[in-house]
């Protein structure tokens, strides 16, 4: 158990907290009796309690007094009020995990007073244990905090470690990436319908094609360009399709989307400085 002896407290018991709790318990990182959740919604708490056998409270302060790792799992707009509420109760045993988009570790350090903070940029696929997460340490967090945080996010997908200044790029790529993939998927499905396939069949084939392509890239370790070349016969059907993708500027459009999302993330973080 890499998190042996640590009590984890989730401030906010929403969808992300639930996905992480399930991952942590499934991976046996800590037992359910060492997991605490606070949320204003009693009904939500009783669902989490019943499903996962975790400890619940409506009182954030009570949670802070019990837990060592504080996972801030509220929406970014609620964060300032939560930090102000818990600040008087933060002591040397605590360290923080935050995955609120666009909130730098420095902001939390300034509000809570030099506490170790590990910031994560994750994505929605955590909900199906296929998340892509990047972790970055603040000024007071060490390797031990980084590896415990990585273990938590590893329980719901893949994790990389980066310097915090790269988290805007991660946001633009894998944070926003699922939405780009959904648009590509939707366009492929519509195209399937355009060439005569029933929508249900077009959907099934498209989604499986995307999943299969991702698994081929992951499991063979081959460069995507090489995988593409392997299925592109000279003068064949895929070559005809590829020409249209290039002519339509798909590559540069995707690059522009990642760059625009990265810039937007930087812009949002700067507002808090
Ligand atoms: N969902 C994703 O796919 C995803 C992906 C990457 C990052 N994130 C980040 O993850 C964080 C959480 O997102 P989420 O999707 O899990 O949001 P969510 O489902 O709305 O969960 C937030 C929870 O916090 C509760 N809450 C509100 N005020 C609170 C307070 N003062 N003290 C304690 N709890 C409070 C909310 O209760 P009420 O509903 O009653 O207000 C809600 O249950 C956000 O920073 C988001 O940017 C989410």
Coordinates of C-alpha atoms and ligand atoms in Angstrom, one line a residue:
X1 CA 0.0 0.0 0.0
X2 CA 1.9 3.1 -1.2
X3 CA -0.4 5.4 0.8
X4 CA -0.1 3.3 4.0
X5 CA -1.3 5.1 7.1
X6 CA -2.6 8.1 5.3
X7 CA -6.2 9.2 5.7
X8 CA -7.6 10.8 2.5
X9 CA -10.3 13.5 2.7
X10 CA -12.3 14.6 -0.3
X11 CA -13.7 18.1 0.0
X12 CA -16.6 17.9 -2.5
X13 CA -18.3 14.6 -3.2
X14 CA -19.1 15.0 -6.9
X15 CA -18.4 12.9 -10.0
X16 CA -14.6 13.3 -9.9
X17 CA -14.4 12.4 -6.2
X18 CA -16.5 9.3 -6.7
X19 CA -14.4 8.1 -9.6
X20 CA -11.2 8.6 -7.5
X21 CA -12.7 6.9 -4.4
X22 CA -13.7 3.9 -6.5
X23 CA -10.2 3.7 -8.1
X24 CA -8.4 4.0 -4.7
X25 CA -10.5 1.3 -3.1
X26 CA -10.3 -1.0 -6.1
X27 CA -6.5 -0.6 -6.2
X28 CA -6.3 -1.1 -2.5
X29 CA -4.3 2.1 -2.0
X30 CA -6.1 2.8 1.3
X31 CA -9.1 1.0 2.8
X32 CA -12.5 2.6 2.7
X33 CA -12.4 3.3 6.5
X34 CA -9.5 5.7 5.9
X35 CA -11.4 7.7 3.2
X36 CA -13.5 10.8 4.2
X37 CA -15.8 12.9 2.1
X38 CA -17.4 16.3 2.9
X39 CA -20.2 17.8 0.8
X40 CA -23.2 20.1 1.6
X41 CA -25.6 17.6 0.0
X42 CA -26.7 14.9 2.5
X43 CA -28.3 12.8 -0.2
X44 CA -25.1 12.7 -2.2
X45 CA -23.2 11.7 0.9
X46 CA -25.5 8.9 1.7
X47 CA -25.1 7.5 -1.8
X48 CA -21.3 7.6 -1.5
X49 CA -21.5 6.1 2.0
X50 CA -23.8 3.2 0.9
X51 CA -21.9 2.5 -2.3
X52 CA -18.3 2.7 -1.1
X53 CA -18.5 2.5 2.7
X54 CA -16.5 5.7 3.1
X55 CA -16.9 8.1 6.1
X56 CA -19.0 11.2 5.3
X57 CA -19.7 14.6 6.8
X58 CA -21.4 17.8 5.9
X59 CA -18.6 19.7 7.7
X60 CA -15.4 20.5 5.8
X61 CA -13.6 21.5 9.1
X62 CA -14.4 18.2 10.6
X63 CA -12.9 16.4 7.6
X64 CA -9.7 18.6 7.7
X65 CA -9.3 17.7 11.4
X66 CA -9.4 14.0 10.5
X67 CA -7.6 13.6 7.1
X68 CA -3.9 13.9 6.2
X69 CA -4.3 14.3 2.4
X70 CA -6.9 16.9 1.4
X71 CA -8.2 16.4 -2.1
X72 CA -10.0 19.5 -3.2
X73 CA -12.8 18.2 -5.5
X74 CA -15.1 21.3 -5.7
X75 CA -15.6 23.4 -8.8
X76 CA -13.0 26.2 -9.2
X77 CA -15.6 28.9 -8.4
X78 CA -16.2 27.5 -4.9
X79 CA -12.4 27.1 -4.2
X80 CA -11.7 30.5 -2.6
X81 CA -14.5 30.1 0.0
X82 CA -13.4 26.5 0.8
X83 CA -9.8 27.6 1.3
X84 CA -10.8 30.4 3.5
X85 CA -13.0 28.1 5.6
X86 CA -10.3 25.4 6.1
X87 CA -7.2 27.7 6.5
X88 CA -7.4 28.0 10.3
X89 CA -7.3 24.2 10.7
X90 CA -4.4 23.4 8.4
X91 CA -1.3 22.1 10.2
X92 CA 2.0 20.3 9.4
X93 CA 0.4 16.9 8.8
X94 CA -1.7 18.1 5.9
X95 CA -0.9 18.2 2.2
X96 CA -3.2 19.1 -0.7
X97 CA -4.2 17.6 -4.1
X98 CA -5.9 19.9 -6.4
X99 CA -7.3 19.3 -9.9
X100 CA -9.3 22.5 -10.3
X101 CA -8.6 23.7 -13.9
X102 CA -6.5 26.8 -14.1
X103 CA -5.7 27.2 -10.3
X104 CA -1.9 27.4 -9.8
X105 CA -0.3 25.7 -6.7
X106 CA 1.0 29.2 -5.8
X107 CA -2.6 30.4 -5.3
X108 CA -3.3 27.6 -2.8
X109 CA 0.0 28.0 -1.1
X110 CA -0.7 31.7 -0.6
X111 CA -4.2 31.1 0.7
X112 CA -3.2 28.2 3.1
X113 CA 0.3 29.2 4.1
X114 CA 3.2 27.2 2.6
X115 CA 1.5 23.8 2.6
X116 CA 2.7 21.0 0.1
X117 CA 0.4 21.1 -2.9
X118 CA 0.3 18.7 -5.8
X119 CA -1.6 19.9 -8.8
X120 CA -3.1 17.5 -11.4
X121 CA -4.6 18.1 -14.8
X122 CA -6.8 15.1 -15.5
X123 CA -9.6 14.5 -17.9
X124 CA -13.1 13.1 -18.0
X125 CA -12.1 9.6 -18.9
X126 CA -11.2 9.0 -15.2
X127 CA -14.9 8.2 -14.9
X128 CA -14.2 5.0 -16.9
X129 CA -10.7 4.4 -15.5
X130 CA -9.0 5.6 -18.7
X131 CA -8.0 9.1 -17.5
X132 CA -4.9 10.9 -18.9
X133 CA -3.4 12.9 -16.0
X134 CA -0.4 15.0 -15.5
X135 CA 0.9 15.8 -12.0
X136 CA 3.1 18.7 -11.0
X137 CA 4.5 19.7 -7.6
X138 CA 4.2 23.1 -5.9
X139 CA 7.1 24.7 -4.0
X140 CA 6.7 22.8 -0.8
X141 CA 5.7 19.3 -2.2
X142 CA 8.4 16.6 -2.4
X143 CA 8.8 13.4 -4.3
X144 CA 6.8 11.5 -1.7
X145 CA 3.8 13.7 -2.3
X146 CA 4.2 13.4 -6.1
X147 CA 4.4 9.6 -6.0
X148 CA 1.4 9.2 -3.7
X149 CA -0.7 11.6 -5.9
X150 CA 0.5 9.7 -9.0
X151 CA -0.6 6.4 -7.3
X152 CA -4.1 7.9 -6.7
X153 CA -4.5 9.0 -10.4
X154 CA -2.9 5.8 -11.7
X155 CA -5.9 4.0 -10.1
X156 CA -8.2 5.7 -12.7
X157 CA -5.9 5.8 -15.8
X158 CA -2.4 6.8 -17.0
X159 CA -0.2 9.4 -15.2
X160 CA 2.8 11.5 -16.3
X161 CA 4.8 14.0 -14.3
X162 CA 5.5 17.5 -15.6
X163 CA 6.7 20.9 -14.4
X164 CA 3.8 23.0 -13.4
X165 CA 4.4 25.5 -16.3
X166 CA 3.5 22.7 -18.7
X167 CA 0.1 22.1 -17.2
X168 CA -1.5 24.7 -19.6
X169 CA -0.2 22.6 -22.5
X170 CA -1.6 19.4 -20.9
X171 CA -4.9 21.2 -20.5
X172 CA -4.9 22.1 -24.2
X173 CA -4.0 18.6 -25.2
X174 CA -5.4 15.8 -23.0
X175 CA -7.6 17.9 -20.7
X176 CA -9.7 19.3 -23.6
X177 CA -8.7 16.3 -25.9
X178 CA -11.8 14.1 -25.2
X179 CA -14.0 16.9 -26.7
X180 CA -11.9 16.9 -29.9
X181 CA -12.2 13.1 -30.2
X182 CA -16.0 13.3 -29.7
X183 CA -16.2 15.8 -32.6
X184 CA -14.2 13.6 -34.8
X185 CA -16.3 10.6 -33.8
X186 CA -19.6 12.5 -34.5
X187 CA -18.3 13.6 -37.9
X188 CA -17.3 10.1 -38.8
X189 CA -20.8 8.8 -37.7
X190 CA -22.5 11.5 -39.8
X191 CA -20.3 10.5 -42.7
X192 CA -21.3 6.9 -42.3
X193 CA -24.9 7.9 -42.5
X194 CA -24.2 10.0 -45.6
X195 CA -22.8 7.0 -47.4
X196 CA -25.9 4.9 -46.4
X197 CA -25.2 3.2 -43.1
X198 CA -27.9 3.1 -40.4
X199 CA -26.9 5.6 -37.6
X200 CA -26.7 2.8 -34.9
X201 CA -24.3 0.8 -37.0
X202 CA -22.3 3.8 -38.0
X203 CA -21.9 4.7 -34.3
X204 CA -20.9 1.2 -33.3
X205 CA -18.3 1.0 -36.1
X206 CA -16.9 4.5 -35.5
X207 CA -16.5 4.1 -31.7
X208 CA -14.9 0.7 -32.0
X209 CA -12.6 2.0 -34.7
X210 CA -11.4 4.8 -32.4
X211 CA -10.9 2.4 -29.5
X212 CA -9.1 0.0 -31.8
X213 CA -6.7 2.6 -33.2
X214 CA -5.9 3.8 -29.6
X215 CA -5.2 0.3 -28.5
X216 CA -3.0 -0.4 -31.6
X217 CA -0.9 2.7 -30.8
X218 CA -0.7 1.8 -27.1
X219 CA 0.0 -1.9 -27.4
X220 CA 2.3 -2.0 -30.5
X221 CA 4.2 1.1 -29.4
X222 CA 4.5 2.0 -33.1
X223 CA 4.5 5.6 -34.2
X224 CA 1.0 6.6 -35.4
X225 CA 2.4 7.6 -38.8
X226 CA 3.8 4.1 -39.3
X227 CA 0.4 2.6 -38.3
X228 CA -1.3 4.9 -40.8
X229 CA 1.2 3.9 -43.5
X230 CA 0.6 0.2 -42.8
X231 CA -3.1 0.5 -43.7
X232 CA -2.6 2.9 -46.7
X233 CA -2.3 0.8 -49.8
X234 CA -0.9 2.7 -52.9
X235 CA -3.9 3.9 -55.0
X236 CA -6.3 2.4 -52.5
X237 CA -9.4 3.5 -50.5
X238 CA -7.5 4.8 -47.4
X239 CA -5.1 6.8 -49.6
X240 CA -8.1 8.5 -51.3
X241 CA -9.5 9.3 -47.8
X242 CA -6.1 10.6 -46.5
X243 CA -5.8 13.0 -49.4
X244 CA -9.1 14.6 -48.4
X245 CA -8.0 14.9 -44.8
X246 CA -4.9 16.7 -45.9
X247 CA -6.8 18.9 -48.3
X248 CA -9.3 19.8 -45.6
X249 CA -6.4 20.8 -43.2
X250 CA -7.4 18.3 -40.4
X251 CA -3.8 18.3 -38.9
X252 CA -3.4 22.0 -38.8
X253 CA -6.9 22.4 -37.4
X254 CA -6.2 20.0 -34.6
X255 CA -2.9 21.7 -33.9
X256 CA -4.7 25.1 -33.8
X257 CA -7.3 23.7 -31.4
X258 CA -4.6 22.5 -28.9
X259 CA -2.7 25.8 -29.2
X260 CA -5.9 27.9 -28.6
X261 CA -7.0 25.8 -25.6
X262 CA -3.4 26.1 -24.1
X263 CA -3.5 29.9 -24.5
X264 CA -7.0 30.0 -22.9
X265 CA -5.7 28.0 -20.0
X266 CA -2.7 30.4 -19.5
X267 CA -5.1 33.4 -19.7
X268 CA -7.4 31.9 -17.0
X269 CA -4.4 31.1 -14.7
X270 CA -3.0 34.6 -15.1
X271 CA -6.2 36.1 -13.8
X272 CA -5.4 34.6 -10.4
X273 CA -1.9 36.0 -10.1
Ligands
LIG1 N1 -15.8 16.0 -14.3 C1 -14.7 15.9 -15.0 O1 -14.6 15.2 -16.0 C2 -13.5 16.7 -14.6 C3 -12.3 16.5 -15.4 C4 -11.1 17.2 -15.0 C5 -11.2 18.0 -13.9 N2 -12.3 18.2 -13.2 C6 -12.3 19.1 -12.1 O2 -12.7 18.4 -10.9 C7 -13.2 19.3 -10.0 C8 -14.5 18.7 -9.5 O3 -15.4 18.6 -10.6 P1 -16.6 17.6 -10.6 O4 -17.0 17.4 -12.1 O5 -16.4 16.4 -9.7 O6 -17.7 18.6 -10.0 P2 -19.1 18.2 -9.2 O7 -19.6 16.9 -9.7 O8 -20.0 19.4 -9.3 O9 -18.6 18.0 -7.7 C9 -18.3 19.1 -6.8 C10 -19.0 18.7 -5.5 O10 -18.6 19.7 -4.5 C11 -19.7 20.0 -3.8 N3 -19.6 21.3 -3.1 C12 -20.0 22.6 -3.5 N4 -19.7 23.5 -2.5 C13 -19.0 22.8 -1.6 C14 -18.3 23.2 -0.4 N5 -18.3 24.5 0.0 N6 -17.7 22.3 0.4 C15 -17.7 21.0 0.0 N7 -18.3 20.6 -1.1 C16 -18.9 21.5 -1.9 C17 -20.8 20.1 -4.8 O11 -22.1 20.0 -4.1 P3 -23.4 20.7 -4.9 O12 -23.5 20.0 -6.2 O13 -24.5 20.5 -3.9 O14 -23.0 22.2 -5.1 C18 -20.5 18.8 -5.6 O15 -21.1 17.6 -5.0 C19 -13.4 20.6 -10.7 O16 -12.3 21.5 -10.3 C20 -13.2 20.3 -12.2 O17 -12.7 21.4 -12.9 C21 -13.5 17.5 -13.5

